[in-house]
Each structure stands twice: as structure tokens, then as C-alpha cells.
Short mmCIF file of C-alpha atoms and ligand atoms in Angstrom, two decimals:
data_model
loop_
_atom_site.label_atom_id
_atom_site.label_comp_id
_atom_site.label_asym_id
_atom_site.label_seq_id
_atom_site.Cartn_x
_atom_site.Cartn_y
_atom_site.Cartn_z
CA UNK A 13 -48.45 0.73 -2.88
CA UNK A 14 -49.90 1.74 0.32
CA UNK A 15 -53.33 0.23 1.27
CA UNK A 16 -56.07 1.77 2.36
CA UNK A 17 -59.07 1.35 3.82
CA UNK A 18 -62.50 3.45 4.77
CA UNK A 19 -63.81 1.45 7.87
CA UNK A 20 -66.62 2.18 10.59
CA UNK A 21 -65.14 0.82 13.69
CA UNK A 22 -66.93 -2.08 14.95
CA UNK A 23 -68.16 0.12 18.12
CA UNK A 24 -70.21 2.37 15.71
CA UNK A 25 -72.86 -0.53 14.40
CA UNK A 26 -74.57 -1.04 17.72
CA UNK A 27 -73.78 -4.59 17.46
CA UNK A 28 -72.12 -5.79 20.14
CA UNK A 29 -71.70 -5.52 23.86
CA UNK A 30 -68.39 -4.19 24.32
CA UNK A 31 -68.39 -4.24 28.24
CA UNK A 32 -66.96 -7.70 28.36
CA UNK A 33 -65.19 -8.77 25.32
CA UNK A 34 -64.84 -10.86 23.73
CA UNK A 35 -67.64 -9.65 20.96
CA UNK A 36 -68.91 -12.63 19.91
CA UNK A 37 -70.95 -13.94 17.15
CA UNK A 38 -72.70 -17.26 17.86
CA UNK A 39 -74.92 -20.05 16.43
CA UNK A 40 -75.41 -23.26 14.50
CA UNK A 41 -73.72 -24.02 11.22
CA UNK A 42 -77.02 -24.41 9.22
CA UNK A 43 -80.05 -23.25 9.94
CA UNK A 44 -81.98 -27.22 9.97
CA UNK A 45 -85.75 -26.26 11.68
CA UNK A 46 -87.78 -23.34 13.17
CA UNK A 47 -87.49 -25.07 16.54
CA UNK A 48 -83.73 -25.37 16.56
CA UNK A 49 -83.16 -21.94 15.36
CA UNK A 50 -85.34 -20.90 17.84
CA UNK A 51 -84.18 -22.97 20.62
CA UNK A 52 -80.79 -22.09 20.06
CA UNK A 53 -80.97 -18.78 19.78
CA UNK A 54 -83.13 -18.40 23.27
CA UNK A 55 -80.55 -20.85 24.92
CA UNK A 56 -77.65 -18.07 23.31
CA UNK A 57 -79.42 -14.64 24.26
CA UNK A 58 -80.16 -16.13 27.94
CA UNK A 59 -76.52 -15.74 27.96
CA UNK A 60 -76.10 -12.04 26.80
CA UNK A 61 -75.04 -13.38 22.98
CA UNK A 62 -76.29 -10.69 21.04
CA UNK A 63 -75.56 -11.38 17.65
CA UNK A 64 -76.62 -14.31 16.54
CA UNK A 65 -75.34 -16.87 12.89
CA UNK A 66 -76.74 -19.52 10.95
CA UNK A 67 -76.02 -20.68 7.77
CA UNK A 68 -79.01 -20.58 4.96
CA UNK A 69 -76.91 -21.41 1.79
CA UNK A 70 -73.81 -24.49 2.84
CA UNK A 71 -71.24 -24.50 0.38
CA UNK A 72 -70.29 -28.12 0.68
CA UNK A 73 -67.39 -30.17 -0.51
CA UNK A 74 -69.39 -32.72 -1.59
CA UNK A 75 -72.68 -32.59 -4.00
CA UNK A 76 -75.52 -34.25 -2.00
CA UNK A 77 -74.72 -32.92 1.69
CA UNK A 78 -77.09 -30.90 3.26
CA UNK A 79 -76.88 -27.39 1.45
CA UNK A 80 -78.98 -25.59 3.51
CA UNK A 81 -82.37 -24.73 3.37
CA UNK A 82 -82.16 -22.07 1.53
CA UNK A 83 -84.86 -18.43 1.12
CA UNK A 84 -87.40 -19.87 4.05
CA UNK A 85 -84.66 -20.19 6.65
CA UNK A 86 -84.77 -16.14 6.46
CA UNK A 87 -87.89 -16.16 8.28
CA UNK A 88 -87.03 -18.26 11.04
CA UNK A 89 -84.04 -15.55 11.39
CA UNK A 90 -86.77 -12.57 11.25
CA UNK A 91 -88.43 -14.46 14.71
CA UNK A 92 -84.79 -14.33 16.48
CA UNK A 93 -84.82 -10.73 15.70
CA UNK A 94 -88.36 -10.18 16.69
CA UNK A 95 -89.05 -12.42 19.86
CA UNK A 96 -85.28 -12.09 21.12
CA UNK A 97 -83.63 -8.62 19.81
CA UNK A 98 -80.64 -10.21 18.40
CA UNK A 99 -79.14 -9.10 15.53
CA UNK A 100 -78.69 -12.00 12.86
CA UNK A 101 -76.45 -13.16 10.51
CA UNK A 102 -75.62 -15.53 7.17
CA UNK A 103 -73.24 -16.59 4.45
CA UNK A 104 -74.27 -15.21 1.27
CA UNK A 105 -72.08 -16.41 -1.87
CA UNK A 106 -73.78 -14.58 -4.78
CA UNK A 107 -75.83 -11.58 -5.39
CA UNK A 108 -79.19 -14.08 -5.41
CA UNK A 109 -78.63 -14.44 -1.39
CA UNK A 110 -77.73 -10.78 -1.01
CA UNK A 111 -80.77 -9.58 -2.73
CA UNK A 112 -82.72 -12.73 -0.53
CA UNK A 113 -81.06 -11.24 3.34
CA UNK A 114 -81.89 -7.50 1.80
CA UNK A 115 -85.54 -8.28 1.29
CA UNK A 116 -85.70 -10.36 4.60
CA UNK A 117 -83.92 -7.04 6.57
CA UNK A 118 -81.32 -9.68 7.64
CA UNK A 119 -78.25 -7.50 9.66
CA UNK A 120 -75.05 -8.71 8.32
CA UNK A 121 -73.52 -10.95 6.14
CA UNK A 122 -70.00 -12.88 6.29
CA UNK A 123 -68.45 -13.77 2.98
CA UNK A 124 -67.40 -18.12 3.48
CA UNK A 125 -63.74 -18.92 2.73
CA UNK A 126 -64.52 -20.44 -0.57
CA UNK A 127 -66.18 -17.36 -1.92
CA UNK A 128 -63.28 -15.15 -0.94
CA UNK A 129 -60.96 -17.09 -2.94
CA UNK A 130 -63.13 -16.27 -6.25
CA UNK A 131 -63.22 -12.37 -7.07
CA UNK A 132 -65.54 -12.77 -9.52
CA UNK A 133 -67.92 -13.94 -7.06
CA UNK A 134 -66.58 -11.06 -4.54
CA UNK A 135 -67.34 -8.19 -6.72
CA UNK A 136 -70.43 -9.68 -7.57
CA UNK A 137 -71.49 -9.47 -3.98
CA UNK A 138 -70.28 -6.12 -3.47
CA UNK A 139 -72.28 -4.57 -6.51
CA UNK A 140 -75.11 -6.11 -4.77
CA UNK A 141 -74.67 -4.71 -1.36
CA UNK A 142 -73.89 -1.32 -2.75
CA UNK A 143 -75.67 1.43 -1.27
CA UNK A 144 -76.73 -1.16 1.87
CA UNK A 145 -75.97 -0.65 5.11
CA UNK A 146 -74.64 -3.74 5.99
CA UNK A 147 -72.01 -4.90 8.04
CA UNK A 148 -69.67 -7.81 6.27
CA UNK A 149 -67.65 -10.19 7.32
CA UNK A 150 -65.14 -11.47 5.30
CA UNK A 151 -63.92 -14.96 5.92
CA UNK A 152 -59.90 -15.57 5.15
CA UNK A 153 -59.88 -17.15 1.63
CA UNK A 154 -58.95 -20.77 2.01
CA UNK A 155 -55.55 -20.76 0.11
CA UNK A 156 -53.02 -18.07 2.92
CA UNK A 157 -53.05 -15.60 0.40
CA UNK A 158 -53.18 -12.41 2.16
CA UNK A 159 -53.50 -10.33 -1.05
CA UNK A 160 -56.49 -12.12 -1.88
CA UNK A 161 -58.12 -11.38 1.28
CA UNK A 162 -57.43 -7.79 1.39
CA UNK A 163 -58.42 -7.75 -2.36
CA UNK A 164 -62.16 -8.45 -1.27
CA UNK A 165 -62.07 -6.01 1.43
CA UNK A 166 -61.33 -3.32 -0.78
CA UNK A 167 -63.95 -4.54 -3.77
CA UNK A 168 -66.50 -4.36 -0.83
CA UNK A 169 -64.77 -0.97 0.22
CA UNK A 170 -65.22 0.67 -3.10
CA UNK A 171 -69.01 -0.44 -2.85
CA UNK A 172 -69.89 1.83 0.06
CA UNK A 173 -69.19 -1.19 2.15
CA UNK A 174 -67.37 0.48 5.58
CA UNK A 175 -68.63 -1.26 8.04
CA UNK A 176 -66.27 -4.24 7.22
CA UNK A 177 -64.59 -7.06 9.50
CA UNK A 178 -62.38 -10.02 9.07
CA UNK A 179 -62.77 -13.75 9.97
CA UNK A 180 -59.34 -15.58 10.68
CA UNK A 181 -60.81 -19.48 10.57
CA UNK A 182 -57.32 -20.75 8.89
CA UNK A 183 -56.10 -22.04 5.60
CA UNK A 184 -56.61 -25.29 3.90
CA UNK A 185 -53.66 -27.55 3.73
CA UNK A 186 -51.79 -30.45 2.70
CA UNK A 187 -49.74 -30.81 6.33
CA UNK A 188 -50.97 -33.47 8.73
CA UNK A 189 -51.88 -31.60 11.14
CA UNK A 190 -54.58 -31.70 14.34
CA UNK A 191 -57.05 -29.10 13.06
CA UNK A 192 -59.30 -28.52 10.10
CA UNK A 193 -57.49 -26.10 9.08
CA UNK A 194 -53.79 -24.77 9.37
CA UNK A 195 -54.31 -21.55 11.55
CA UNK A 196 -51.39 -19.40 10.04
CA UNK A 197 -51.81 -16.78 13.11
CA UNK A 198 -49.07 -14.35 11.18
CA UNK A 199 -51.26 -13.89 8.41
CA UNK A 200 -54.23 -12.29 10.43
CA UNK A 201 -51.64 -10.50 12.76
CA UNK A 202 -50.47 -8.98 9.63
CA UNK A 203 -53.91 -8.24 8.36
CA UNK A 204 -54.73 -6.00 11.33
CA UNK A 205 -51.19 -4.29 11.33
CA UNK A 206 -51.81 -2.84 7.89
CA UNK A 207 -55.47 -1.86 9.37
CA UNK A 208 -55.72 -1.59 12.69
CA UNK A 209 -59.09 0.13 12.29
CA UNK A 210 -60.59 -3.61 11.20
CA UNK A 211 -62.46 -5.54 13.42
CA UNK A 212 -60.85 -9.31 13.42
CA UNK A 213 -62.68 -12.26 14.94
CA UNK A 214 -61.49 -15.54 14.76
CA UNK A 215 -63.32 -19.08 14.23
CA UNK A 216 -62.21 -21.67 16.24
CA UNK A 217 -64.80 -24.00 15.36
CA UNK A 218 -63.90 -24.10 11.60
CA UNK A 219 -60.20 -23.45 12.36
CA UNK A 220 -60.39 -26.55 14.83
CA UNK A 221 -62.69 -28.57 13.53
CA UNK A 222 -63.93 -30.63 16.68
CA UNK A 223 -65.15 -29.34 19.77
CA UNK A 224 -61.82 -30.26 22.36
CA UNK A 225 -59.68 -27.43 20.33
CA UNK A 226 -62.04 -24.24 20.51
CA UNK A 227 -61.03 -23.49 24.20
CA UNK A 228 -57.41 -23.12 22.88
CA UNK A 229 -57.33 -21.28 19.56
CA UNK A 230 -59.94 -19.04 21.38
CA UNK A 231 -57.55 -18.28 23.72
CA UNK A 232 -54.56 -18.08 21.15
CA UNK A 233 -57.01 -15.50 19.73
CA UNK A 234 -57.58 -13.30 22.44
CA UNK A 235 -53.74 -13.33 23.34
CA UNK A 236 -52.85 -11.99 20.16
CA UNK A 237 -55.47 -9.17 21.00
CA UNK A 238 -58.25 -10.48 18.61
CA UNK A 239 -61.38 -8.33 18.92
CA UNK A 240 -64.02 -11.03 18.73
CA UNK A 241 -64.64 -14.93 18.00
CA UNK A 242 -67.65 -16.28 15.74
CA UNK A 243 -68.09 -19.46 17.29
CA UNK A 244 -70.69 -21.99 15.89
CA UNK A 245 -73.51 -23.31 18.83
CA UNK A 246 -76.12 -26.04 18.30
CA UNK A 247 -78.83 -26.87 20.81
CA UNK A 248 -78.06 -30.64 19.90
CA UNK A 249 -75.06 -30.94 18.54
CA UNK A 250 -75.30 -34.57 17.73
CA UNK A 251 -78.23 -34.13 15.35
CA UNK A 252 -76.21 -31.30 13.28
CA UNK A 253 -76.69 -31.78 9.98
CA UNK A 254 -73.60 -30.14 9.17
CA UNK A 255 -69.97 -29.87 11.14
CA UNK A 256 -71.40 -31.95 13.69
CA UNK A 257 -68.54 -32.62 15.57
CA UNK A 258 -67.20 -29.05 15.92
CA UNK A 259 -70.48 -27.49 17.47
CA UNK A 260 -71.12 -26.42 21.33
CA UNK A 261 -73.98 -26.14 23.13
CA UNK A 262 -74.85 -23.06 24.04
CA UNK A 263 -74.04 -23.89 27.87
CA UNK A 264 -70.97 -25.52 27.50
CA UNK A 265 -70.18 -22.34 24.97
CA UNK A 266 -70.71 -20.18 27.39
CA UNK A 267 -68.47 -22.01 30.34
CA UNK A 268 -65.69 -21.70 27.42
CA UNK A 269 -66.08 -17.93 26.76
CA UNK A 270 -66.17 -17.38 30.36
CA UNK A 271 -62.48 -19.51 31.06
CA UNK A 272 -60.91 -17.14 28.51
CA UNK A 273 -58.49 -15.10 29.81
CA UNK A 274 -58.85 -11.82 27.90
CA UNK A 275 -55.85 -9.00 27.86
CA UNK A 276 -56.34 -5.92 28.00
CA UNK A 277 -54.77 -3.74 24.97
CA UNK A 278 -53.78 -0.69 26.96
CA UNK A 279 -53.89 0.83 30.65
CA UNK A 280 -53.26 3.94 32.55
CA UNK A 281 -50.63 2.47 35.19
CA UNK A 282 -48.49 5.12 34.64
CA UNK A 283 -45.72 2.70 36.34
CA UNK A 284 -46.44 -0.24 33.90
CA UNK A 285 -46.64 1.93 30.77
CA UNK A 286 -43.03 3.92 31.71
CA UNK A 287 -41.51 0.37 32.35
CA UNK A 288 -42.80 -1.71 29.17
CA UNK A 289 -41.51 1.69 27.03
CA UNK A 290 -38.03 1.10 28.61
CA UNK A 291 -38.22 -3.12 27.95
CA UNK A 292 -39.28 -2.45 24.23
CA UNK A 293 -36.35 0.03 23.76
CA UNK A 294 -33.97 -2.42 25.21
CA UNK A 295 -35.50 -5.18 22.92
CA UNK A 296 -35.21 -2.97 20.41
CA UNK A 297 -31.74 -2.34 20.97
CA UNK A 298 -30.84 -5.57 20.86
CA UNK A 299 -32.35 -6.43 17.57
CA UNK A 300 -30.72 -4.11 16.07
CA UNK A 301 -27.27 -5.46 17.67
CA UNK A 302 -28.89 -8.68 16.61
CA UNK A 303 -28.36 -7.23 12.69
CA UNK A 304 -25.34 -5.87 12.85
CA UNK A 305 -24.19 -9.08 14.30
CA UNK A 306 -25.73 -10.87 11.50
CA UNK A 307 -24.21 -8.76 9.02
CA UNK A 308 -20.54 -8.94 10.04
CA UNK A 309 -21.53 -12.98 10.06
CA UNK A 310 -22.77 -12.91 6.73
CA UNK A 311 -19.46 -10.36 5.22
CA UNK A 312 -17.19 -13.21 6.68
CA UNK A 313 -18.77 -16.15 5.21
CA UNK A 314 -18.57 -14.48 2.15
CA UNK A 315 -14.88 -14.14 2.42
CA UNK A 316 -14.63 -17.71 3.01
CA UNK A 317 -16.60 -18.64 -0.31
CA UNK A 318 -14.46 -16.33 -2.31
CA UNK A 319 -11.44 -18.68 -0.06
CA UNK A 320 -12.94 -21.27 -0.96
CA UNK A 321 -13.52 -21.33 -4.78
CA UNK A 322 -10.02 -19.63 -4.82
CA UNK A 323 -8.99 -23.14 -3.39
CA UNK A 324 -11.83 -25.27 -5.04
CA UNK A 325 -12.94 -26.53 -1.92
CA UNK A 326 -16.81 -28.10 -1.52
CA UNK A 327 -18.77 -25.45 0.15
CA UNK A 328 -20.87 -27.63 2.98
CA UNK A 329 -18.79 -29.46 5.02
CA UNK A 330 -21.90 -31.51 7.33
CA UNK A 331 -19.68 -32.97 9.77
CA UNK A 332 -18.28 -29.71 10.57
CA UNK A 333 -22.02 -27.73 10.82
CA UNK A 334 -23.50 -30.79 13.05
CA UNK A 335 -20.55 -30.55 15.82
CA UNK A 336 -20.74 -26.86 15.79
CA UNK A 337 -24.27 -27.24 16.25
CA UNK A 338 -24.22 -29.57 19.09
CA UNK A 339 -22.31 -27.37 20.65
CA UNK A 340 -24.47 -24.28 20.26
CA UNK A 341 -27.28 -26.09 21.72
CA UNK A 342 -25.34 -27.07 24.70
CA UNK A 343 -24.32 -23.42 25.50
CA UNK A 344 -27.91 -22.08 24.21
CA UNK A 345 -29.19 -23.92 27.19
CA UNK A 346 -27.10 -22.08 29.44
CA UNK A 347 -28.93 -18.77 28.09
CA UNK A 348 -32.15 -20.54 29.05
CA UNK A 349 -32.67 -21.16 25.25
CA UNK A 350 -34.47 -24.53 23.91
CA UNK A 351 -32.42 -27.07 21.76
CA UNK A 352 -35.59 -26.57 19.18
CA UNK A 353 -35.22 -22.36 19.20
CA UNK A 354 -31.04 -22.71 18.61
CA UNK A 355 -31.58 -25.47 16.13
CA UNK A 356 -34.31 -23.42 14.25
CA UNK A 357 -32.29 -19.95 14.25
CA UNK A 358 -29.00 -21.52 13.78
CA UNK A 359 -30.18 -23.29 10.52
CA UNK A 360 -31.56 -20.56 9.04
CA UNK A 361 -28.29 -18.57 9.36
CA UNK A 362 -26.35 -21.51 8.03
CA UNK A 363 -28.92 -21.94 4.70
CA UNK A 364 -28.65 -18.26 4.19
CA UNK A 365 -24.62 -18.31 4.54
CA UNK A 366 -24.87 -21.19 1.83
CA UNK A 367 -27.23 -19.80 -0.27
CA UNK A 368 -24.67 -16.96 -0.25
CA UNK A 369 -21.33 -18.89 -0.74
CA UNK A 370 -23.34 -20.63 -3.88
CA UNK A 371 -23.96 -17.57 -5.60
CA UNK A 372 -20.01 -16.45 -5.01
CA UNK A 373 -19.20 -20.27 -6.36
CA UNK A 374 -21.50 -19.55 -9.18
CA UNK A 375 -19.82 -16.19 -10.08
C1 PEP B 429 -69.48 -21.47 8.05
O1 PEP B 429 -69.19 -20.46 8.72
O2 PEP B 429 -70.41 -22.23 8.32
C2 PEP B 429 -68.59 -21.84 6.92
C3 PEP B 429 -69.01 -22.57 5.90
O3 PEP B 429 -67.36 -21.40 7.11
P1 PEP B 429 -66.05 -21.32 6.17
O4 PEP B 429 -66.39 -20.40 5.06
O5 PEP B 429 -65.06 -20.75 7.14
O6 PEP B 429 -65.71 -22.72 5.75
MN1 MN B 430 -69.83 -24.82 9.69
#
């Protein structure tokens, strides 16, 4: 079933500068104190941030962390708009803090990971913004289910909702792995395939977790042509009194925006345009070859598992697949192709070609 969605581009809301991308959203994690809302903010729109986050309701792992300070936080955000012109932002998990950032004329809201996951909670939120005018965010849900994600955009959608974005800030898991959570780029790339009108930021600081990866998966992000980054900023970091260890000042956030290296999407060289056509054809010719290639593979291994059960002969023979191996990855080197790239494709075609001479076996 083909998917569809109703979106405002995110160059219609008169949110964001788009002169020098990336659009960004930035700011603490919580809103703690008037001051450090305040401060932060100021330290941010010195900069040119113009939309600015904080977080008024935390969902937190664990009961007794700091869960925000809740309806009075609203006001603080009111004074950012007032005193600095930003635009302003918050979580809201339930229709209680939708009806709360209404009242409080807050700008936009971003649904957290956790609350994607649930679409109770999702439609919920959706009834409650109907007939708003609100920009949303929706955070990936924390389990990589894409399904689930575009399931909330489209509950939102069938509120009214158009003026809808995506947060990629990755996907809980059980790997060990260096970040807080497991990025799982292919699942946002695929996201904005199926809607390339949808605006997709990305959050290093929740995808990374500490401070030393955001310059990185920002970059990652804008490579893959990512539209914007919410980033959280703290005028003291070390005081946070949540995700501490992830936060920036707004200084050292804005020497990391500026070292990003952002791609364009498109240009007018008539010259480069005629010349990547040509490249992509070729590629595209050889993929195709790459197929056919494949299939005539996968017909003869066939043959030889029909051979084989004729002669009731084991199908995996390890000795034989590890020498052949060695040897692809001697002559894959000569292509200027890595030992890990040969040993990864090369696999896979042998499990498939197994898989295969099973099911003959079974037959
Ligand atoms: C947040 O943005 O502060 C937050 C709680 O994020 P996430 O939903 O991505 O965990
Ligand atoms: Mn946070």
C-alpha cells in the first residue's frame, strides 16, 4: 500500500534560517531555572540559533530523576520568545502537555522516542493538536521499527497536522556499542525516500550520548543530505540536571556547527550534472550485470545441490569455502577492494547458495 503524506515543507513555517544550513534546533535537555533558560538561550540567539528546545516534562528511565519542572517552565519559554524572538520548543507526551504549550502559545512540539513507540499515546496527542497550527516533530520510536514511526506521522497527518518533521536520534539496543544509541542511518534514509517532502533532523546528542561524538554523527548527518540537527546546549553543562555529559555550550556548539562540512543537494554546473548522469548510468549498468551475474551463480549452485543429494553428499564443505575465500580476498585487493568488503559480500552469497541447496536437500 502506497504511503502518503500531506506535508508543509519546512521552508513554509518561517522557522528557520535557510541561508546557511544546517537548520538547527538548539538548547538544554530540561528546562532547570529562569536564569539558565535565559542565559542559554541569549548565549544561542547571539549566534543566529533561531529556534530554540528545552524539555518541561523528562520521561526518565528511572522513577526519582529529575522529571522536569513541569507547567511553570512554559513561562520562562514565553521570555525567550519575547526578549529574544526565538521560536521555542518542548516534548509533550500526552494531551495534558499539549493543552499546557497551547495555552502558553508555545511554537512546536517534538514527540520523545518513548512516546512514539506507544500509539495510544500518539493518537492521543494528535486529537489534541487537531485544528492547531503547530509544527511536530516526531522523534524515531526507540525500537527500529520504521512502520511504527511512519504510523505516528500519519495519526498526526489525519489530525490536520502538515507541518510535520522527523527526528533520527537512533534506536535502543542490546549491541555494545560506543553510542547511546545504535544510529541505524538506513532507517531514516529510507524514511525520507518514501517522503522526500519531510523535513529530517538528526540528534547527535541523544544518538551519541557524550559530547566527543556530536561533531561526527553531525557530519554523518549532513553527508547523507539531512536537512537539520536538534542538538541539545547548556550554559553549564556540568550542572545539567539531566544528560549531563552529552550537552555543549553554546560556544563550543557553535565552533562544531561551523566545522561541518555541508553538501550541497543539487547545482547548475551544467558540466558536473551531464557527467554524474553518465557515472550513475554506468553504475547502474553494472548492477544490473551485478544480478545477472548473481543469478547464473545462484542457477548453478542449485544444480550442484540437486548433484549433490543425487550423490548424498554433505552440502558445506568449510575447508573448501575458507581456501576459496582466502583467495578472493587476495585478488579483491588487486581491485582495490578491502579484505572486510570481499569477506562481507562473499558470505552473504555463500549463506544464500546454502540456504538454497537446503531447501533442494529438503525436497
Ligand atoms: C530529549 O530530547 O530530551 C529526549 C528525551 O529525547 P529522546 O526522546 O530522543 O530520548
Ligand atoms: Mn536529553
Amino acid at each position: 500500500m502506497e504511503r502518503k503524506l500531506d506535508i508543509i515543507p519546512v521552508s513554509e513555517w518561517g522557522f528557520f534560517d535557510e541561508s546557511i544550513p544546517p537548520i538547527v534546533v538548539a538548547g538544554p535537555c530540561s528546562a532547570e531555572s529562569e536564569l539558565q533558560v535565559m542565559t542559554t538561550a541569549r548565549e544561542l540567539s547571539d549566534f543566529g540559533i533561531h529556534v530554540y528546545r528545552a524539555g518541561i516534562w523528562k520521561p526518565r528511565t528511572h522513577p526519582g530523576s529529575f522529571e522536569g519542572v513541569g507547567a511553570p517552565g512554559l513561562k520562562w519559554l514565553q521570555r525567550v520568545q519575547k526578549e529574544l524572538g526565538m521560536k521555542v520548543c518542548t516534548e509533550v507526551a500526552n494531551e495534558k502537555h499539549v493543552y499546557e504549550c497551547v495555552k502558553y502559545g508555545i511554537d512546536m512540539v517534538w514527540i520523545g522516542a518513548r512516546t512514539t513507540s506507544n500509539p495510544f499515546l500518539v493518537q492521543e496527542i494528535a486529537d489534541a493538536l487537531r485544528d492547531t497550527d503547530m509544527p511536530v516533530l516526531v522523534k524515531n520510536p526507540v525500537n527500529p521499527d520504521l512502520g511504527l514511526w511512519i504510523g505516528a506521522l500519519e495519526r498526526l497527518n489525519r489530525a490536520g497536522i502538515r507541518k510535520l518533521g522527523v527526528v533520527h536520534r537512533g534506536f535502543t539496543t542490546s549491541q555494545k556499542i560506543p553510542y547511546r544509541n545504535l544510529p541505524l542511518w538506513q532507517i531514516a534514509v529510507e524514511l525520507r525516500t518514501l517522503f522526500p517532502d519531510l523535513a529530517v533532523f538528526a540528534d547527535p546528542s541523544h544518538m551519541g550520548g557524550s559530547k566527543e561524538y556530536l561533531q561526527p554523527l553531525s557530519q554523518r548527518a549532513m553527508d547523507l543530505g539531512f536537512e537539520g540537527l536538534m542538538v541539545e546546549s547548556h550554559c553549564d553543562p556540568t550542572c545539567a540536571l539531566s544528560d549531563a555529559s552529552q550537552q555543549l555550550v553554546p560556544t563550543a556548539l557553535k565552533s562544531m556547527l561551523e566545522s561541518l562540512t555541508v553538501r550541497r543537494k543539487s547545482t547548475s554546473d551544467k558540466e558536473y550534472n551531464e557527467n554524474i548522469e553518465q557515472l550513475r548510468t554506468h553504475i547502474d549498468v553494472i548492477d544490473e550485470n551485478l544480478l545477472i551475474a548473481l543469478g547464473s551463480r545462484m542457477d548453478i549452485s542449485r544444480k550442484i545441490g540437486r548433484f549433490k543429494r543425487e550423490h548424498n553428499i554433505a552440502i558445506i564443505q568449510p575447508q573448501r569455502w575458507d581456501s576459496l575465500l582466502e583467495g578472493m580476498i587476495e585478488k579483491g585487493r588487486s581491485y582495490g577492494l578491502t579484505e572486510e568488503f570481499v569477506r562481507t559480500v562473499f558470505n552473504a552469497i555463500h549463506d544464500a547458495s546454502v540456504a538454497e541447496q537446503n531447501k533442494i536437500l529438503e525436497q
